[in-house]
Amino acid sequence: SQTIHQWPATLVQPVGSPLSLECTVEGTSNPNLYWYRQAAGRGLQLLFYSVGIGQISSEVPQNLSASRPQDRQFILSSKKLLLSDSGFYLCAWSVHLNYGYTFGSGTRLTVV
Amino acid sequence: AQTVTQSQPEMSVQEAETVTLSCTYDTSENNYYLFWYKQPPSRQMILVIRQEAYKQQNATENRFSVNFQKAAKSFSLKISDSQLGDTAMYFCAFMKDSNYQLIWGAGTKLIIKP
């Protein structure tokens, strides 16, 4: 069966520090991968998506970047965090159009 | 561009009652997919139900069912015999047949009262 792992679950980082969030998928190959951000009480904002290794599309210009070094690994990074980067980050994957997305458990990031 | 609208920011019902969450969307596509996701306080996003636009029959998953009106571009979610564990944010989402990107509604906060 397919599973998605996302870590860490919670992170508190000072302004100006780097960030690395990791997401891995098991049990499938060549998935589409997504990074979303969700502010408190708000909807989902698509940050990045990837349809293959090394292929990254950015939806929102910002302080963040994404990489896909392996087929089932998706990494969200920042060189210098801003206060506005605080939020709940969700990784997701999809393989078939009609099955929608499967989400990881999320990372709550607080920049202080 | 496709848009998804959820006109009810918040709803609350008594346990065991039936509740309907509304969702409308705008698209010129003929083939697409519609989804309802649930996000409980744990914030894990969980797929509740999905509907393929070319299927006229409304999807059903246990206590959850949809009323899909393609001509009206409406996709409401009905929860029967509501339970305390149904308390969550509910998001409606749309996906074109030609790509994998989901378009999200703003969400409806549903509270089930004991």
PDB file of C-alpha atoms in Angstrom:
ATOM      1  CA  SER A   1       0.000   0.000   0.000  1.00  0.00           C
ATOM      2  CA  GLN A   2       1.049   3.563  -0.597  1.00  0.00           C
ATOM      3  CA  THR A   3       2.114   5.760   2.292  1.00  0.00           C
ATOM      4  CA  ILE A   4       3.423   9.269   2.590  1.00  0.00           C
ATOM      5  CA  HIS A   5       5.768  10.440   5.312  1.00  0.00           C
ATOM      6  CA  GLN A   6       6.338  14.051   6.213  1.00  0.00           C
ATOM      7  CA  TRP A   7       8.601  15.407   8.915  1.00  0.00           C
ATOM      8  CA  PRO A   8       9.110  17.053  11.248  1.00  0.00           C
ATOM      9  CA  ALA A   9       5.618  17.442  12.678  1.00  0.00           C
ATOM     10  CA  THR A  10       6.430  20.667  14.501  1.00  0.00           C
ATOM     11  CA  LEU A  11       9.238  23.153  14.026  1.00  0.00           C
ATOM     12  CA  VAL A  12      10.123  26.453  15.664  1.00  0.00           C
ATOM     13  CA  GLN A  13      12.821  28.403  13.873  1.00  0.00           C
ATOM     14  CA  PRO A  14      14.280  31.893  14.320  1.00  0.00           C
ATOM     15  CA  VAL A  15      13.993  34.504  11.613  1.00  0.00           C
ATOM     16  CA  GLY A  16      16.882  34.242   9.177  1.00  0.00           C
ATOM     17  CA  SER A  17      17.554  30.567   9.800  1.00  0.00           C
ATOM     18  CA  PRO A  18      17.419  27.925   7.042  1.00  0.00           C
ATOM     19  CA  LEU A  19      14.593  25.434   6.546  1.00  0.00           C
ATOM     20  CA  SER A  20      14.360  21.924   5.215  1.00  0.00           C
ATOM     21  CA  LEU A  21      11.127  19.926   5.236  1.00  0.00           C
ATOM     22  CA  GLU A  22      11.126  16.460   3.782  1.00  0.00           C
ATOM     23  CA  CYS A  23       8.411  14.331   2.253  1.00  0.00           C
ATOM     24  CA  THR A  24       8.742  10.774   0.987  1.00  0.00           C
ATOM     25  CA  VAL A  25       6.254   8.463  -0.673  1.00  0.00           C
ATOM     26  CA  GLU A  26       6.326   4.676  -0.543  1.00  0.00           C
ATOM     27  CA  GLY A  27       4.534   2.059  -2.567  1.00  0.00           C
ATOM     28  CA  THR A  28       4.228   3.920  -5.847  1.00  0.00           C
ATOM     29  CA  SER A  29       6.464   5.174  -8.609  1.00  0.00           C
ATOM     30  CA  ASN A  30       6.623   8.443 -10.520  1.00  0.00           C
ATOM     31  CA  PRO A  31       4.020  10.211  -8.416  1.00  0.00           C
ATOM     32  CA  ASN A  32       3.100  13.853  -8.840  1.00  0.00           C
ATOM     33  CA  LEU A  33       4.200  15.646  -5.694  1.00  0.00           C
ATOM     34  CA  TYR A  34       2.924  18.865  -4.139  1.00  0.00           C
ATOM     35  CA  TRP A  35       3.768  21.296  -1.368  1.00  0.00           C
ATOM     36  CA  TYR A  36       0.925  23.330   0.120  1.00  0.00           C
ATOM     37  CA  ARG A  37       0.826  25.972   2.812  1.00  0.00           C
ATOM     38  CA  GLN A  38      -2.168  26.703   4.994  1.00  0.00           C
ATOM     39  CA  ALA A  39      -2.475  29.736   7.236  1.00  0.00           C
ATOM     40  CA  ALA A  40      -4.525  29.331  10.416  1.00  0.00           C
ATOM     41  CA  GLY A  41      -8.229  28.988   9.616  1.00  0.00           C
ATOM     42  CA  ARG A  42      -7.604  29.453   5.921  1.00  0.00           C
ATOM     43  CA  GLY A  43      -7.597  27.394   2.757  1.00  0.00           C
ATOM     44  CA  LEU A  44      -4.757  25.733   0.922  1.00  0.00           C
ATOM     45  CA  GLN A  45      -2.185  27.576  -1.131  1.00  0.00           C
ATOM     46  CA  LEU A  46      -0.207  25.544  -3.665  1.00  0.00           C
ATOM     47  CA  LEU A  47       3.486  26.378  -3.417  1.00  0.00           C
ATOM     48  CA  PHE A  48       5.236  23.871  -5.674  1.00  0.00           C
ATOM     49  CA  TYR A  49       4.460  20.777  -7.679  1.00  0.00           C
ATOM     50  CA  SER A  50       6.615  18.235  -9.444  1.00  0.00           C
ATOM     51  CA  VAL A  51       5.770  15.731 -12.176  1.00  0.00           C
ATOM     52  CA  GLY A  52       9.207  14.069 -12.168  1.00  0.00           C
ATOM     53  CA  ILE A  53      12.757  14.075 -10.816  1.00  0.00           C
ATOM     54  CA  GLY A  54      14.291  17.528 -11.098  1.00  0.00           C
ATOM     55  CA  GLN A  55      11.053  19.013 -12.480  1.00  0.00           C
ATOM     56  CA  ILE A  56       9.699  21.699 -10.194  1.00  0.00           C
ATOM     57  CA  SER A  57       6.973  24.234 -10.917  1.00  0.00           C
ATOM     58  CA  SER A  58       6.493  27.202  -8.635  1.00  0.00           C
ATOM     59  CA  GLU A  59       3.053  28.669  -8.165  1.00  0.00           C
ATOM     60  CA  VAL A  60       3.880  31.555  -5.873  1.00  0.00           C
ATOM     61  CA  PRO A  61       7.120  33.590  -5.973  1.00  0.00           C
ATOM     62  CA  GLN A  62       8.467  33.670  -2.446  1.00  0.00           C
ATOM     63  CA  ASN A  63      11.241  32.921  -0.038  1.00  0.00           C
ATOM     64  CA  LEU A  64      10.935  29.169  -0.500  1.00  0.00           C
ATOM     65  CA  SER A  65      12.277  26.620  -2.958  1.00  0.00           C
ATOM     66  CA  ALA A  66      11.642  22.944  -3.638  1.00  0.00           C
ATOM     67  CA  SER A  67      13.708  20.080  -4.937  1.00  0.00           C
ATOM     68  CA  ARG A  68      13.069  16.492  -5.992  1.00  0.00           C
ATOM     69  CA  PRO A  69      16.362  14.645  -5.804  1.00  0.00           C
ATOM     70  CA  GLN A  70      14.747  11.211  -6.053  1.00  0.00           C
ATOM     71  CA  ASP A  71      11.527   9.900  -7.578  1.00  0.00           C
ATOM     72  CA  ARG A  72       9.663   9.699  -4.281  1.00  0.00           C
ATOM     73  CA  GLN A  73      11.352  12.461  -2.298  1.00  0.00           C
ATOM     74  CA  PHE A  74      10.249  16.079  -2.224  1.00  0.00           C
ATOM     75  CA  ILE A  75      12.031  18.727  -0.179  1.00  0.00           C
ATOM     76  CA  LEU A  76      10.913  22.234   0.743  1.00  0.00           C
ATOM     77  CA  SER A  77      13.707  24.637   1.640  1.00  0.00           C
ATOM     78  CA  SER A  78      14.532  28.176   2.540  1.00  0.00           C
ATOM     79  CA  LYS A  79      17.892  29.865   2.990  1.00  0.00           C
ATOM     80  CA  LYS A  80      16.534  32.547   5.339  1.00  0.00           C
ATOM     81  CA  LEU A  81      13.136  32.250   6.972  1.00  0.00           C
ATOM     82  CA  LEU A  82      10.796  35.211   7.341  1.00  0.00           C
ATOM     83  CA  LEU A  83       8.074  35.674   9.938  1.00  0.00           C
ATOM     84  CA  SER A  84       5.538  35.384   7.122  1.00  0.00           C
ATOM     85  CA  ASP A  85       6.736  31.836   6.398  1.00  0.00           C
ATOM     86  CA  SER A  86       4.949  30.597   9.514  1.00  0.00           C
ATOM     87  CA  GLY A  87       2.105  28.223   8.756  1.00  0.00           C
ATOM     88  CA  PHE A  88       1.066  24.643   8.284  1.00  0.00           C
ATOM     89  CA  TYR A  89       2.845  22.880   5.421  1.00  0.00           C
ATOM     90  CA  LEU A  90       1.341  19.871   3.721  1.00  0.00           C
ATOM     91  CA  CYS A  91       2.927  17.504   1.255  1.00  0.00           C
ATOM     92  CA  ALA A  92       0.719  15.478  -1.086  1.00  0.00           C
ATOM     93  CA  TRP A  93       1.012  13.013  -3.925  1.00  0.00           C
ATOM     94  CA  SER A  94      -1.202  11.797  -6.744  1.00  0.00           C
ATOM     95  CA  VAL A  95      -0.927   9.154  -9.431  1.00  0.00           C
ATOM     96  CA  HIS A  96      -4.370   8.831 -10.907  1.00  0.00           C
ATOM     97  CA  LEU A  97      -6.529  11.770 -11.887  1.00  0.00           C
ATOM     98  CA  ASN A  98      -9.700  10.452 -10.349  1.00  0.00           C
ATOM     99  CA  TYR A  99      -8.236   9.573  -6.965  1.00  0.00           C
ATOM    100  CA  GLY A 100      -7.296  13.100  -6.003  1.00  0.00           C
ATOM    101  CA  TYR A 101      -4.443  13.643  -3.627  1.00  0.00           C
ATOM    102  CA  THR A 102      -3.146  11.795  -0.587  1.00  0.00           C
ATOM    103  CA  PHE A 103      -1.728  14.096   2.045  1.00  0.00           C
ATOM    104  CA  GLY A 104       1.005  13.791   4.611  1.00  0.00           C
ATOM    105  CA  SER A 105       0.325  14.636   8.230  1.00  0.00           C
ATOM    106  CA  GLY A 106       1.745  18.148   7.887  1.00  0.00           C
ATOM    107  CA  THR A 107       4.404  20.301   9.537  1.00  0.00           C
ATOM    108  CA  ARG A 108       3.509  23.192  11.784  1.00  0.00           C
ATOM    109  CA  LEU A 109       6.214  25.821  11.284  1.00  0.00           C
ATOM    110  CA  THR A 110       6.525  28.794  13.594  1.00  0.00           C
ATOM    111  CA  VAL A 111       9.102  31.430  12.761  1.00  0.00           C
ATOM    112  CA  VAL A 112      10.032  33.542  15.787  1.00  0.00           C
TER     113      VAL A 112
ATOM    114  CA  ALA B   1      -9.955  29.901 -14.975  1.00  0.00           C
ATOM    115  CA  GLN B   2     -11.707  27.460 -12.735  1.00  0.00           C
ATOM    116  CA  THR B   3     -13.006  28.617  -9.364  1.00  0.00           C
ATOM    117  CA  VAL B   4     -14.619  26.810  -6.444  1.00  0.00           C
ATOM    118  CA  THR B   5     -16.969  28.576  -4.042  1.00  0.00           C
ATOM    119  CA  GLN B   6     -18.107  27.408  -0.635  1.00  0.00           C
ATOM    120  CA  SER B   7     -20.634  29.940   0.560  1.00  0.00           C
ATOM    121  CA  GLN B   8     -20.963  28.692   4.143  1.00  0.00           C
ATOM    122  CA  PRO B   9     -17.950  29.675   6.275  1.00  0.00           C
ATOM    123  CA  GLU B  10     -19.320  27.849   9.317  1.00  0.00           C
ATOM    124  CA  MET B  11     -22.185  25.528  10.202  1.00  0.00           C
ATOM    125  CA  SER B  12     -23.245  23.721  13.343  1.00  0.00           C
ATOM    126  CA  VAL B  13     -25.777  20.948  13.905  1.00  0.00           C
ATOM    127  CA  GLN B  14     -26.776  18.594  16.666  1.00  0.00           C
ATOM    128  CA  GLU B  15     -25.373  15.099  16.764  1.00  0.00           C
ATOM    129  CA  ALA B  16     -27.408  12.596  14.684  1.00  0.00           C
ATOM    130  CA  GLU B  17     -28.858  15.318  12.453  1.00  0.00           C
ATOM    131  CA  THR B  18     -28.303  15.537   8.722  1.00  0.00           C
ATOM    132  CA  VAL B  19     -26.290  18.429   7.334  1.00  0.00           C
ATOM    133  CA  THR B  20     -25.598  19.599   3.791  1.00  0.00           C
ATOM    134  CA  LEU B  21     -22.542  21.591   2.787  1.00  0.00           C
ATOM    135  CA  SER B  22     -22.733  23.532  -0.440  1.00  0.00           C
ATOM    136  CA  CYS B  23     -20.147  23.913  -3.177  1.00  0.00           C
ATOM    137  CA  THR B  24     -20.375  25.530  -6.574  1.00  0.00           C
ATOM    138  CA  TYR B  25     -17.723  25.747  -9.232  1.00  0.00           C
ATOM    139  CA  ASP B  26     -17.106  27.499 -12.478  1.00  0.00           C
ATOM    140  CA  THR B  27     -15.538  25.773 -15.462  1.00  0.00           C
ATOM    141  CA  SER B  28     -15.850  25.432 -19.203  1.00  0.00           C
ATOM    142  CA  GLU B  29     -14.475  21.902 -19.081  1.00  0.00           C
ATOM    143  CA  ASN B  30     -16.704  18.929 -19.783  1.00  0.00           C
ATOM    144  CA  ASN B  31     -14.608  16.231 -18.132  1.00  0.00           C
ATOM    145  CA  TYR B  32     -13.398  16.791 -14.594  1.00  0.00           C
ATOM    146  CA  TYR B  33     -13.368  15.419 -11.069  1.00  0.00           C
ATOM    147  CA  LEU B  34     -14.790  16.796  -7.850  1.00  0.00           C
ATOM    148  CA  PHE B  35     -13.727  15.998  -4.311  1.00  0.00           C
ATOM    149  CA  TRP B  36     -14.648  16.664  -0.725  1.00  0.00           C
ATOM    150  CA  TYR B  37     -11.823  16.646   1.817  1.00  0.00           C
ATOM    151  CA  LYS B  38     -12.127  16.725   5.576  1.00  0.00           C
ATOM    152  CA  GLN B  39      -9.580  18.378   7.864  1.00  0.00           C
ATOM    153  CA  PRO B  40     -10.214  17.573  11.553  1.00  0.00           C
ATOM    154  CA  PRO B  41      -8.460  19.457  14.380  1.00  0.00           C
ATOM    155  CA  SER B  42      -5.409  17.228  13.852  1.00  0.00           C
ATOM    156  CA  ARG B  43      -5.146  19.031  10.460  1.00  0.00           C
ATOM    157  CA  GLN B  44      -4.643  15.810   8.531  1.00  0.00           C
ATOM    158  CA  MET B  45      -6.372  16.183   5.148  1.00  0.00           C
ATOM    159  CA  ILE B  46      -8.595  13.194   4.456  1.00  0.00           C
ATOM    160  CA  LEU B  47     -10.429  12.413   1.230  1.00  0.00           C
ATOM    161  CA  VAL B  48     -14.125  11.948   2.006  1.00  0.00           C
ATOM    162  CA  ILE B  49     -15.701  11.354  -1.380  1.00  0.00           C
ATOM    163  CA  ARG B  50     -15.054  11.903  -5.076  1.00  0.00           C
ATOM    164  CA  GLN B  51     -17.231  12.307  -8.159  1.00  0.00           C
ATOM    165  CA  GLU B  52     -16.379  11.943 -11.816  1.00  0.00           C
ATOM    166  CA  ALA B  53     -18.243  14.491 -13.925  1.00  0.00           C
ATOM    167  CA  TYR B  54     -19.129  12.022 -16.667  1.00  0.00           C
ATOM    168  CA  LYS B  55     -20.958   9.818 -14.168  1.00  0.00           C
ATOM    169  CA  GLN B  56     -24.514  10.908 -13.543  1.00  0.00           C
ATOM    170  CA  GLN B  57     -24.940   8.749 -10.459  1.00  0.00           C
ATOM    171  CA  ASN B  58     -24.186  10.561  -7.229  1.00  0.00           C
ATOM    172  CA  ALA B  59     -21.280   9.141  -5.231  1.00  0.00           C
ATOM    173  CA  THR B  60     -21.936   7.640  -1.807  1.00  0.00           C
ATOM    174  CA  GLU B  61     -19.564   6.572   0.961  1.00  0.00           C
ATOM    175  CA  ASN B  62     -21.374   5.256   4.022  1.00  0.00           C
ATOM    176  CA  ARG B  63     -22.951   8.303   5.737  1.00  0.00           C
ATOM    177  CA  PHE B  64     -21.547  10.694   3.139  1.00  0.00           C
ATOM    178  CA  SER B  65     -23.235  11.381  -0.177  1.00  0.00           C
ATOM    179  CA  VAL B  66     -23.140  14.083  -2.786  1.00  0.00           C
ATOM    180  CA  ASN B  67     -25.745  15.855  -4.856  1.00  0.00           C
ATOM    181  CA  PHE B  68     -23.964  16.512  -8.140  1.00  0.00           C
ATOM    182  CA  GLN B  69     -25.812  18.857 -10.487  1.00  0.00           C
ATOM    183  CA  LYS B  70     -23.581  19.237 -13.542  1.00  0.00           C
ATOM    184  CA  ALA B  71     -25.707  21.784 -15.368  1.00  0.00           C
ATOM    185  CA  ALA B  72     -25.927  23.957 -12.272  1.00  0.00           C
ATOM    186  CA  LYS B  73     -22.246  23.333 -11.465  1.00  0.00           C
ATOM    187  CA  SER B  74     -23.154  22.369  -7.945  1.00  0.00           C
ATOM    188  CA  PHE B  75     -21.580  19.666  -5.777  1.00  0.00           C
ATOM    189  CA  SER B  76     -23.044  19.546  -2.275  1.00  0.00           C
ATOM    190  CA  LEU B  77     -22.053  17.108   0.466  1.00  0.00           C
ATOM    191  CA  LYS B  78     -24.665  15.510   2.692  1.00  0.00           C
ATOM    192  CA  ILE B  79     -23.660  13.968   6.001  1.00  0.00           C
ATOM    193  CA  SER B  80     -26.333  11.748   7.513  1.00  0.00           C
ATOM    194  CA  ASP B  81     -26.545  10.772  11.186  1.00  0.00           C
ATOM    195  CA  SER B  82     -23.773  13.231  12.007  1.00  0.00           C
ATOM    196  CA  GLN B  83     -21.259  12.231  14.664  1.00  0.00           C
ATOM    197  CA  LEU B  84     -18.997  14.232  16.945  1.00  0.00           C
ATOM    198  CA  GLY B  85     -16.036  12.973  14.926  1.00  0.00           C
ATOM    199  CA  ASP B  86     -17.401  14.731  11.872  1.00  0.00           C
ATOM    200  CA  THR B  87     -16.388  18.064  13.384  1.00  0.00           C
ATOM    201  CA  ALA B  88     -13.831  19.441  10.942  1.00  0.00           C
ATOM    202  CA  MET B  89     -13.136  21.835   8.113  1.00  0.00           C
ATOM    203  CA  TYR B  90     -14.549  20.549   4.852  1.00  0.00           C
ATOM    204  CA  PHE B  91     -12.996  21.561   1.557  1.00  0.00           C
ATOM    205  CA  CYS B  92     -14.499  21.150  -1.878  1.00  0.00           C
ATOM    206  CA  ALA B  93     -12.007  20.741  -4.727  1.00  0.00           C
ATOM    207  CA  PHE B  94     -12.042  20.536  -8.533  1.00  0.00           C
ATOM    208  CA  MET B  95      -9.597  18.846 -10.885  1.00  0.00           C
ATOM    209  CA  LYS B  96      -9.541  19.133 -14.669  1.00  0.00           C
ATOM    210  CA  ASP B  97      -9.292  15.979 -16.712  1.00  0.00           C
ATOM    211  CA  SER B  98      -6.127  17.238 -18.350  1.00  0.00           C
ATOM    212  CA  ASN B  99      -3.938  17.893 -15.344  1.00  0.00           C
ATOM    213  CA  TYR B 100      -3.384  16.940 -11.755  1.00  0.00           C
ATOM    214  CA  GLN B 101      -3.885  20.290 -10.087  1.00  0.00           C
ATOM    215  CA  LEU B 102      -6.649  20.696  -7.558  1.00  0.00           C
ATOM    216  CA  ILE B 103      -8.560  23.965  -7.302  1.00  0.00           C
ATOM    217  CA  TRP B 104      -9.760  24.453  -3.734  1.00  0.00           C
ATOM    218  CA  GLY B 105     -12.707  26.155  -2.108  1.00  0.00           C
ATOM    219  CA  ALA B 106     -12.160  28.256   1.013  1.00  0.00           C
ATOM    220  CA  GLY B 107     -13.660  25.621   3.273  1.00  0.00           C
ATOM    221  CA  THR B 108     -16.635  25.238   5.620  1.00  0.00           C
ATOM    222  CA  LYS B 109     -16.102  24.763   9.328  1.00  0.00           C
ATOM    223  CA  LEU B 110     -18.583  22.151  10.553  1.00  0.00           C
ATOM    224  CA  ILE B 111     -19.279  21.750  14.256  1.00  0.00           C
ATOM    225  CA  ILE B 112     -21.271  18.795  15.532  1.00  0.00           C
ATOM    226  CA  LYS B 113     -22.770  19.549  18.940  1.00  0.00           C
ATOM    227  CA  PRO B 114     -23.507  16.806  21.485  1.00  0.00           C
TER     228      PRO B 114
END
